[in-house]
PDB file of C-alpha atoms in Angstrom:
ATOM      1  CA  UNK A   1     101.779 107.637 104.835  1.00 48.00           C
ATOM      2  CA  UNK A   2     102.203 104.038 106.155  1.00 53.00           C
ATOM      3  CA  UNK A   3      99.679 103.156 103.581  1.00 56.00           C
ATOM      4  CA  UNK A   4     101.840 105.375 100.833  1.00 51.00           C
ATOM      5  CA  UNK A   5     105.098 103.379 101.584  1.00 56.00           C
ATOM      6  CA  UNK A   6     103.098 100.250 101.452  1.00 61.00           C
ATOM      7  CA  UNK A   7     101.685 100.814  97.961  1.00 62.00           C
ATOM      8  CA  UNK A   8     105.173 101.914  96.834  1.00 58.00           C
ATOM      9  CA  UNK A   9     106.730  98.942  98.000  1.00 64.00           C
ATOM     10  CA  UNK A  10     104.214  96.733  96.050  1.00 55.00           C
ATOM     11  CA  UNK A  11     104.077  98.524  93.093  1.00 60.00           C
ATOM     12  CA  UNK A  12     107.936  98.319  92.783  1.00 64.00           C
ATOM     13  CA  UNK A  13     108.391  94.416  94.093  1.00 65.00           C
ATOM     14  CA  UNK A  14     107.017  92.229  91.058  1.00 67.00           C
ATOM     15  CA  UNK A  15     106.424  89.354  94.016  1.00 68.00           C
ATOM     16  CA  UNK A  16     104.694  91.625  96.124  1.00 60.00           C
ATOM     17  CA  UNK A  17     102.282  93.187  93.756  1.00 59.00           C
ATOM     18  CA  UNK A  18     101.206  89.584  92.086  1.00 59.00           C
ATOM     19  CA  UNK A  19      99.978  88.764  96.280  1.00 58.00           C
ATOM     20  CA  UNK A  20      98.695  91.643  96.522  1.00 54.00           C
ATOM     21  CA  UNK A  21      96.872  91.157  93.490  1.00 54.00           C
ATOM     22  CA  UNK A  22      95.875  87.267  94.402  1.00 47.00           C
ATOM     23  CA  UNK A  23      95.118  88.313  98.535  1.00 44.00           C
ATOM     24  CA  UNK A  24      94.685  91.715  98.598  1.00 49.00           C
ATOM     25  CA  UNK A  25      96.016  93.594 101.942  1.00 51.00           C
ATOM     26  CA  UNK A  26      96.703  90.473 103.699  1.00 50.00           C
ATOM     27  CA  UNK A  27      99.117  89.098 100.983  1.00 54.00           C
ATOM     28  CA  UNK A  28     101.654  91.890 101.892  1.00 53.00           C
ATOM     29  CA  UNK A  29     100.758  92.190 105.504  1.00 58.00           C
ATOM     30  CA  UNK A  30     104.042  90.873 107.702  1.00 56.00           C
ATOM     31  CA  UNK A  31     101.621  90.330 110.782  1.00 51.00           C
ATOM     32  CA  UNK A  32      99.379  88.028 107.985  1.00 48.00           C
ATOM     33  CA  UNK A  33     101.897  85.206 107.408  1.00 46.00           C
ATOM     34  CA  UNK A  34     102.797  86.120 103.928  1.00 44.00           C
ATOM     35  CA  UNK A  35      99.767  85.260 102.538  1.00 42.00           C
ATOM     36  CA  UNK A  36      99.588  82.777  99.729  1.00 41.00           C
ATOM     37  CA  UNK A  37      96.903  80.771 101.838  1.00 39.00           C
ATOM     38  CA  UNK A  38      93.098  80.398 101.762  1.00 38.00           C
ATOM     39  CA  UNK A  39      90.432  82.313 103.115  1.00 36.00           C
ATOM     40  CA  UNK A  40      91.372  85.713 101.894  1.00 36.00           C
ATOM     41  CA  UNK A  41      89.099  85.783  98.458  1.00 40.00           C
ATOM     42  CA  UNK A  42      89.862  87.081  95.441  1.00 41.00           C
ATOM     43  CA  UNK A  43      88.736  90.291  93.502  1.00 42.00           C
ATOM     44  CA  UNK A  44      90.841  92.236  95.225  1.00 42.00           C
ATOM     45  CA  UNK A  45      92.917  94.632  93.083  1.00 47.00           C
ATOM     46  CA  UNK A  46      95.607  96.964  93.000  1.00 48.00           C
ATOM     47  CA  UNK A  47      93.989  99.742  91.750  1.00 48.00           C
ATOM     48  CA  UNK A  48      91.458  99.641  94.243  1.00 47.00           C
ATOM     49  CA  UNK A  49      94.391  99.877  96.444  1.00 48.00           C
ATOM     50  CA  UNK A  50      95.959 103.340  94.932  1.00 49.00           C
ATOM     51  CA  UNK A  51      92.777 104.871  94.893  1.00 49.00           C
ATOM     52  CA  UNK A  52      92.007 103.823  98.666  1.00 48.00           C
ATOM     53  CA  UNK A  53      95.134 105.188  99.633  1.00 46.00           C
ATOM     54  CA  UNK A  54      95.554 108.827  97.174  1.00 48.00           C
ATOM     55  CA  UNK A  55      91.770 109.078  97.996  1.00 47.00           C
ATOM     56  CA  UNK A  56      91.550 109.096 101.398  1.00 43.00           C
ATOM     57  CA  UNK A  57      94.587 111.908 100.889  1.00 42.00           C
ATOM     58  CA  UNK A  58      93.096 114.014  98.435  1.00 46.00           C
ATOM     59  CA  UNK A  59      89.657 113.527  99.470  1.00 44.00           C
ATOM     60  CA  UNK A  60      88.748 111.402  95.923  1.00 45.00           C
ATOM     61  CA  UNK A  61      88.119 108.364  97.171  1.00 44.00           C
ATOM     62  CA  UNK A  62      85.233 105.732  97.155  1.00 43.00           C
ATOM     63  CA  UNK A  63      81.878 107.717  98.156  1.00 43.00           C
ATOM     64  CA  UNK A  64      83.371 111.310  97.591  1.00 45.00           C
ATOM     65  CA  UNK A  65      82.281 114.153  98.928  1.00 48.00           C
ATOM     66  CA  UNK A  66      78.767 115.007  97.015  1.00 49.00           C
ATOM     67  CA  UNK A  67      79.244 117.698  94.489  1.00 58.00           C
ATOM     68  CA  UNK A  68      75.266 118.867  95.335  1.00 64.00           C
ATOM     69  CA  UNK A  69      73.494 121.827  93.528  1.00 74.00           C
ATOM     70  CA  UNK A  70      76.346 124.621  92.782  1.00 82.00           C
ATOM     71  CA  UNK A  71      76.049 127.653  94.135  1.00 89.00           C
ATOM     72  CA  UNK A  72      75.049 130.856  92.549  1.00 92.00           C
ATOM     73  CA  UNK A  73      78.033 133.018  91.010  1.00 94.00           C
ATOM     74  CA  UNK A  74      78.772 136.465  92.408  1.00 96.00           C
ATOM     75  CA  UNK A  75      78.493 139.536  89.779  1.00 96.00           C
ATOM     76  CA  UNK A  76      80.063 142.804  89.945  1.00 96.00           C
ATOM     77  CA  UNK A  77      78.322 145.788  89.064  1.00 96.00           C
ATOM     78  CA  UNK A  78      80.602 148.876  88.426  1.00 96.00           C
ATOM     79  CA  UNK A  79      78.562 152.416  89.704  1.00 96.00           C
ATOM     80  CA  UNK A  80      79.879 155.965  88.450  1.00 96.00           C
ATOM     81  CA  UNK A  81      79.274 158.643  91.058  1.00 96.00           C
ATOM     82  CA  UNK A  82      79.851 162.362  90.841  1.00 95.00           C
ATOM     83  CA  UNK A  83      81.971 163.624  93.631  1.00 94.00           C
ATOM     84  CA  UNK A  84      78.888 165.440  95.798  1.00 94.00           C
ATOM     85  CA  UNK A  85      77.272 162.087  95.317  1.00 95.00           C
ATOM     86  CA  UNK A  86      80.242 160.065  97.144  1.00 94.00           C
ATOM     87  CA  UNK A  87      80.609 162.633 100.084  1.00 92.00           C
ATOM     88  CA  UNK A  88      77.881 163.066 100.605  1.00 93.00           C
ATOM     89  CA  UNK A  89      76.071 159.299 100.211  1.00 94.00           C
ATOM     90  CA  UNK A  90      73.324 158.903  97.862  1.00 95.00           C
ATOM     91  CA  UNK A  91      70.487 155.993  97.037  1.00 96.00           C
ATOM     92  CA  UNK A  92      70.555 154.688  93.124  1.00 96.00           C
ATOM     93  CA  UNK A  93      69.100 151.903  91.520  1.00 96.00           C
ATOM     94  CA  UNK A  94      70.583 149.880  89.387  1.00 96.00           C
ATOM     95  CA  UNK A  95      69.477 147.334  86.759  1.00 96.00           C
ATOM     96  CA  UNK A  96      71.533 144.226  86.414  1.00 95.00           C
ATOM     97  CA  UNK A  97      70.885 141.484  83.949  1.00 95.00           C
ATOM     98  CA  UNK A  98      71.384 138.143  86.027  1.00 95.00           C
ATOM     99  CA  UNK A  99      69.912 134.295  86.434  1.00 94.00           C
ATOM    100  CA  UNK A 100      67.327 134.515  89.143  1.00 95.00           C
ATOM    101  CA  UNK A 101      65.057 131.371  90.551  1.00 93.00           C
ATOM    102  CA  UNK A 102      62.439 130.105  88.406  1.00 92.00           C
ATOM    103  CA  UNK A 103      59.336 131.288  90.154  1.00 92.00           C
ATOM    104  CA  UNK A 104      56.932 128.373  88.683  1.00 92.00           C
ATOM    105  CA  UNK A 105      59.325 125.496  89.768  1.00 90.00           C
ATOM    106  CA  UNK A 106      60.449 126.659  92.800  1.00 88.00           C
ATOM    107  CA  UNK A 107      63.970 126.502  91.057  1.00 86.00           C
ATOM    108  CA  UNK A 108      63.481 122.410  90.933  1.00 86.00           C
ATOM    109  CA  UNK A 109      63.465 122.112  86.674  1.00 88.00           C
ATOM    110  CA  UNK A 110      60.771 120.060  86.877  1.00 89.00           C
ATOM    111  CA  UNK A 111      57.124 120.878  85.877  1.00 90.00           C
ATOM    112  CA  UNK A 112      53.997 121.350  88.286  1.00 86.00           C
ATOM    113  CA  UNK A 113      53.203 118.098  89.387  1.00 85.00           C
ATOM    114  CA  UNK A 114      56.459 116.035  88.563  1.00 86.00           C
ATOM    115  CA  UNK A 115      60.133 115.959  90.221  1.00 85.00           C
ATOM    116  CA  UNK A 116      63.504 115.483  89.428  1.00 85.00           C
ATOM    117  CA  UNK A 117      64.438 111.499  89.549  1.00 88.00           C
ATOM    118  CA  UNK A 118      67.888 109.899  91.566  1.00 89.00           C
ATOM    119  CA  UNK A 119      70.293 109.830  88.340  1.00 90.00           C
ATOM    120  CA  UNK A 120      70.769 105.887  87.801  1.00 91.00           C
ATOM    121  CA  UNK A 121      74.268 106.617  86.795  1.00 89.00           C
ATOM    122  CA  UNK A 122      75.527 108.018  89.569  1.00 89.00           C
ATOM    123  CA  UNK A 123      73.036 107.123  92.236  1.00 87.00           C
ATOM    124  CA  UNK A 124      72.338 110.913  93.217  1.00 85.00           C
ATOM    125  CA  UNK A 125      76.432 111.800  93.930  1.00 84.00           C
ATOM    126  CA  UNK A 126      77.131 114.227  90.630  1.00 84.00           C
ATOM    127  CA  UNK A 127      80.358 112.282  90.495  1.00 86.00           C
ATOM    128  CA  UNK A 128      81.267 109.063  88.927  1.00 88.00           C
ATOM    129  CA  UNK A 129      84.921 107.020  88.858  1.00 85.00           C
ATOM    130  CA  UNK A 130      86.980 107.040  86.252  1.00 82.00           C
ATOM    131  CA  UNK A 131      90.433 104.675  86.587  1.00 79.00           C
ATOM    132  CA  UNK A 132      93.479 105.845  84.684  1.00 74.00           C
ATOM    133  CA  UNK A 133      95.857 103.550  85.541  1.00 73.00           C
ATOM    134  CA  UNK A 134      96.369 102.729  89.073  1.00 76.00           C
ATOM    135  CA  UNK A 135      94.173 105.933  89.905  1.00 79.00           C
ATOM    136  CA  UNK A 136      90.501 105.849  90.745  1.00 81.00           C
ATOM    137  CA  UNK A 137      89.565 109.861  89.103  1.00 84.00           C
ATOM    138  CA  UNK A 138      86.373 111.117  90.217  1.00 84.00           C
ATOM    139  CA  UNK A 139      84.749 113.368  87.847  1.00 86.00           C
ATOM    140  CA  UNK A 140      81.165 115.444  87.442  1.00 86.00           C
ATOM    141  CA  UNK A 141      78.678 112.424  85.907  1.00 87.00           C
ATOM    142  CA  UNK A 142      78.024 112.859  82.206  1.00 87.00           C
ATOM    143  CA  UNK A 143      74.478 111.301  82.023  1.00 85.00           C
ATOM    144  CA  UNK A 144      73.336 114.224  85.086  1.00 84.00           C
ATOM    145  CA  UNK A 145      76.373 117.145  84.884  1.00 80.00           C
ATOM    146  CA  UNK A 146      76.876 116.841  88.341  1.00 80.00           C
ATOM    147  CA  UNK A 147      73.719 117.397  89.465  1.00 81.00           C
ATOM    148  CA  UNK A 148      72.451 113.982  90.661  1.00 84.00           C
ATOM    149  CA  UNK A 149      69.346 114.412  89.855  1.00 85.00           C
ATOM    150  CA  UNK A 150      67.509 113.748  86.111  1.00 87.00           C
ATOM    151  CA  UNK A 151      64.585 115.488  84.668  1.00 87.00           C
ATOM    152  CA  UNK A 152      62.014 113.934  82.630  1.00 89.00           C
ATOM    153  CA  UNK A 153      59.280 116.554  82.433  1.00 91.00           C
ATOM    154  CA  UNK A 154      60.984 119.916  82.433  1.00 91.00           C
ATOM    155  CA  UNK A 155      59.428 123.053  83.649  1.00 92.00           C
ATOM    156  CA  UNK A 156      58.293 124.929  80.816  1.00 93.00           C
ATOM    157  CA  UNK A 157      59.222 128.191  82.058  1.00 93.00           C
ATOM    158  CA  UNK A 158      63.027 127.574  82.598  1.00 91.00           C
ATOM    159  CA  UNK A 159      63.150 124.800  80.218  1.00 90.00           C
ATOM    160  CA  UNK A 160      64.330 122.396  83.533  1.00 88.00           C
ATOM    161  CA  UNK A 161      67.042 124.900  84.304  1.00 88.00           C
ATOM    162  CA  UNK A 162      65.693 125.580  87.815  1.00 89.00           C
ATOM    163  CA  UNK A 163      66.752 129.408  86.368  1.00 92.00           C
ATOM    164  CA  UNK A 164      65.975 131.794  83.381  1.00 94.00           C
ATOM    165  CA  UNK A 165      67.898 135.039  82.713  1.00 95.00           C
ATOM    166  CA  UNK A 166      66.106 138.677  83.454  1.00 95.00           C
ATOM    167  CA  UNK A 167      66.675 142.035  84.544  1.00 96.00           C
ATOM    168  CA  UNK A 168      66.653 142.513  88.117  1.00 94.00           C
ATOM    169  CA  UNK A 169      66.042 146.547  89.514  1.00 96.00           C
ATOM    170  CA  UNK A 170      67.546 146.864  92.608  1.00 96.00           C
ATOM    171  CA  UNK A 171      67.986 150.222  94.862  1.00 95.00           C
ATOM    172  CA  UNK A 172      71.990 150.503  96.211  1.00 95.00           C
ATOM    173  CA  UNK A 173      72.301 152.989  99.474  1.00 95.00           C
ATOM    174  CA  UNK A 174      75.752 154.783  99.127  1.00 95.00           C
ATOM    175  CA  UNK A 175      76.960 155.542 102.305  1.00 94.00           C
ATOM    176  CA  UNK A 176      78.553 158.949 102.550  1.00 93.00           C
ATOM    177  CA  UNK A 177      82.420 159.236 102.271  1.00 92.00           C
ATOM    178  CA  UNK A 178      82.882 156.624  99.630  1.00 93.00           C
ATOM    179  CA  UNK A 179      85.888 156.326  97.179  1.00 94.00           C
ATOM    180  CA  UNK A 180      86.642 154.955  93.817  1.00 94.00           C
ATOM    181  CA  UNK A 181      88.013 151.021  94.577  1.00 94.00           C
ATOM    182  CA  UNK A 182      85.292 150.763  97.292  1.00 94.00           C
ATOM    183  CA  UNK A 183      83.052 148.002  96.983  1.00 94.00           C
ATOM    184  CA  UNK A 184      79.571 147.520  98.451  1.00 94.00           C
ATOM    185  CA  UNK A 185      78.255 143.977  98.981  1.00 95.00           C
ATOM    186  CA  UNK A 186      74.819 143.162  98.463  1.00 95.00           C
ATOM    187  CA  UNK A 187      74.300 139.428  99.946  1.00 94.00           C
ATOM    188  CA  UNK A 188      72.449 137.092  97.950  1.00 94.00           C
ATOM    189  CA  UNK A 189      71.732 139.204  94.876  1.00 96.00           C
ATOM    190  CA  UNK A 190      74.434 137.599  92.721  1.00 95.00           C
ATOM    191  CA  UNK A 191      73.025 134.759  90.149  1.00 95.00           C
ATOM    192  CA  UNK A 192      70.569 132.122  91.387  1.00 94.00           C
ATOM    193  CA  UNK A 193      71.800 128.747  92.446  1.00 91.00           C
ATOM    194  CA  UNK A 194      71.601 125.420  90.582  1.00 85.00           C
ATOM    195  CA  UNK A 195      68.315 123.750  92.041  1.00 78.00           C
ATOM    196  CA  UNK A 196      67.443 125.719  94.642  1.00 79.00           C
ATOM    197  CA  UNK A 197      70.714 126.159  95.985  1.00 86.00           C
ATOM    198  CA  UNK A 198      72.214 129.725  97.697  1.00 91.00           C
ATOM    199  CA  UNK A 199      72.467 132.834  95.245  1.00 93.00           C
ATOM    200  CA  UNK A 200      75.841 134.504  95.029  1.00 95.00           C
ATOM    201  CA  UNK A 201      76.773 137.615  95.708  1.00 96.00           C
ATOM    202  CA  UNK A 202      76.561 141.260  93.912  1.00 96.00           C
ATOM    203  CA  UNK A 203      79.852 143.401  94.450  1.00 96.00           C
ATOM    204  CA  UNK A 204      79.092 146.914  93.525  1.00 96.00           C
ATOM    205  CA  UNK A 205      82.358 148.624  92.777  1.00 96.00           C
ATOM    206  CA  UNK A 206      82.084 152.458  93.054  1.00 96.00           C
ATOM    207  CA  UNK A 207      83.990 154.899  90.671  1.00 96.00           C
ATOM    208  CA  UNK A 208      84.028 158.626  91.444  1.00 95.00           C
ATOM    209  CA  UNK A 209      84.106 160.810  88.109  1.00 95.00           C
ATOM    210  CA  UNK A 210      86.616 163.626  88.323  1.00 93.00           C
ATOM    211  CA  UNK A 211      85.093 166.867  89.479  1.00 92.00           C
ATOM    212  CA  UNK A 212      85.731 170.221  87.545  1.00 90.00           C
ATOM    213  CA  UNK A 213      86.677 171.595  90.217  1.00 90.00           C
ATOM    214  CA  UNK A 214      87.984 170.029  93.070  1.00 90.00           C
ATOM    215  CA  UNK A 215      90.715 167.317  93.948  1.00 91.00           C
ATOM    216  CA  UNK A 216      90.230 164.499  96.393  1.00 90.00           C
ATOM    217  CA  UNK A 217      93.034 162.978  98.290  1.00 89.00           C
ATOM    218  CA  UNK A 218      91.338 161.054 101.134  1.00 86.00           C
ATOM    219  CA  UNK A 219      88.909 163.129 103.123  1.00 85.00           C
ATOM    220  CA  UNK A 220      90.495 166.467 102.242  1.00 89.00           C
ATOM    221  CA  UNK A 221      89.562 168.597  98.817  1.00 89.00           C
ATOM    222  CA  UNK A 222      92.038 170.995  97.321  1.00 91.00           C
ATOM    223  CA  UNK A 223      90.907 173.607  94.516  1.00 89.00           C
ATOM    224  CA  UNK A 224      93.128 176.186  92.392  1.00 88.00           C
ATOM    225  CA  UNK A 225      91.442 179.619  93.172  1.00 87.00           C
ATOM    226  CA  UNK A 226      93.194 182.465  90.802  1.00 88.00           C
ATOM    227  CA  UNK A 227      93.985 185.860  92.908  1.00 87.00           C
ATOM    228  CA  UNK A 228      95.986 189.217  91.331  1.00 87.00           C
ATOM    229  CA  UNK A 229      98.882 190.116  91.954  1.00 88.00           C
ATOM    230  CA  UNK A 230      98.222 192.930  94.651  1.00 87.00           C
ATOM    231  CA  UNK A 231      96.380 190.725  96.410  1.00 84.00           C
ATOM    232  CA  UNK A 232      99.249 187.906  96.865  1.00 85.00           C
ATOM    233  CA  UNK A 233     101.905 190.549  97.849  1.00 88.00           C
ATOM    234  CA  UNK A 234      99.256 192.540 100.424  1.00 88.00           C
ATOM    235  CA  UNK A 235      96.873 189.863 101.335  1.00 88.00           C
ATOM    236  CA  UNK A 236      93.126 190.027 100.918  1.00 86.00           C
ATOM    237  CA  UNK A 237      89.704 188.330 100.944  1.00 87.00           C
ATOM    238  CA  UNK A 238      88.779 186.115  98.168  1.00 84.00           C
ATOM    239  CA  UNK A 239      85.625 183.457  97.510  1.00 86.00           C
ATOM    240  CA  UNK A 240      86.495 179.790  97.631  1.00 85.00           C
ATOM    241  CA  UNK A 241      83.872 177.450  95.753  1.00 85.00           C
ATOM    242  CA  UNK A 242      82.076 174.660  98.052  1.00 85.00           C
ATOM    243  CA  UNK A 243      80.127 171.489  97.296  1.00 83.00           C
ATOM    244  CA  UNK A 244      77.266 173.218  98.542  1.00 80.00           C
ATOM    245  CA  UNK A 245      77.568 176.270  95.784  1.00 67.00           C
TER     246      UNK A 245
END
């Protein structure tokens, strides 16, 4: 915050900033002598300055953290189960339509025999600078999206994607004693990555229909069973329906 204070104090102090401006640090420095002499070179700017500064805060400045390959995004797959099927577990499969790898590029986007080039924009970050201001903005590179990396010969089967859409089948184990608002998380099954990178995630959210029959609250299952009269005010034996018939 030293640095903050500093950039404060030359951005409001018309004398201050011009030094800064001519000598850089060492114009506004106390232990410096003032500046104003040789030996300090020019190019130095005031902007570069700010964005030092905020960016070394915010994590945005010069040489950014790498935006890389994104990973894959989760998915959530809602599953209906009948009540015997939630108490008492059950194995299902599911189809869910997703982004998976591309099998013939090895999730690269570039065809057999060629590879994805350093993007000369960006030199292989994803990110390029943008100044608005006294700010130094870093933002996903428009010539490569944010990839860092440029295609020339794409694959044909994912059109350079590194990805196509399709249908995966998968099987989902239900463990026994599940309840509607459970989820069940199935690692790596989500969409594919951008070039090769992690999949994300499949959430399989369970929903138990409503039974005929019975009530759940929690592990317990209640049931309205109709008896006569007689047998209310004297007592008796009556059937109660199960799960199990």
């Amino acid at each position: 915050f030293k640095e903050v204070k500093e950039a404060y104090e030359v951005l409001t102090d018309a004398n201050l900033r011009a030094r800064y401006d001519q000598y850089g640090h060492a114009g506004v420095d106390p232990s410096q002598g003032g500046g104003g002499h040789g030996g300090f070179g020019g190019g130095a700017d005031f902007a570069d300055m700010f964005g030092d500064v905020f960016g070394d805060i915010f994590g945005g400045g010069r040489g950014g953290a790498r935006r890389g390959p994104a990973r894959g995004s989760d998915l959530r797959y809602t599953m209906e189960l009948t009540l015997e099927e939630a108490v008492r577990g059950v194995s299902k499969e599911i189809k869910v339509p997703t982004l998976v790898h591309c099998e013939v590029c090895n999730g690269s986007g570039a065809h057999t025999g060629s590879s994805a080039q350093t993007c000369p924009t960006c030199h292989g970050s994803g990110q390029v600078q943008m100044r608005q201001g006294f700010f130094a903005v870093q933002q996903a590179c428009p010539h490569c999206h944010g990839r860092g990396k440029i295609i020339k010969d794409p694959c044909r089967k994912c059109h350079g994607e590194g990805r196509y859409q399709r249908t995966k089948t998968l099987s989902v184990k239900i463990p026994a004693g599940v309840d509607t608002g459970d989820r069940i998380r199935l690692s790596g099954e989500g969409e594919a990555g951008e070039a090769g990178a992690p999949a994300g995630d499949l959430y399989v959210q369970v929903h138990v229909k409503e039974h005929e029959i019975f009530v759940r609250d929690g592990n317990n299952l209640y049931c309205e069973v109709p008896i006569s009269f007689t047998a209310a005010a004297l007592g008796g034996e009556i059937e109660v329906p199960t799960l199990d018939g």
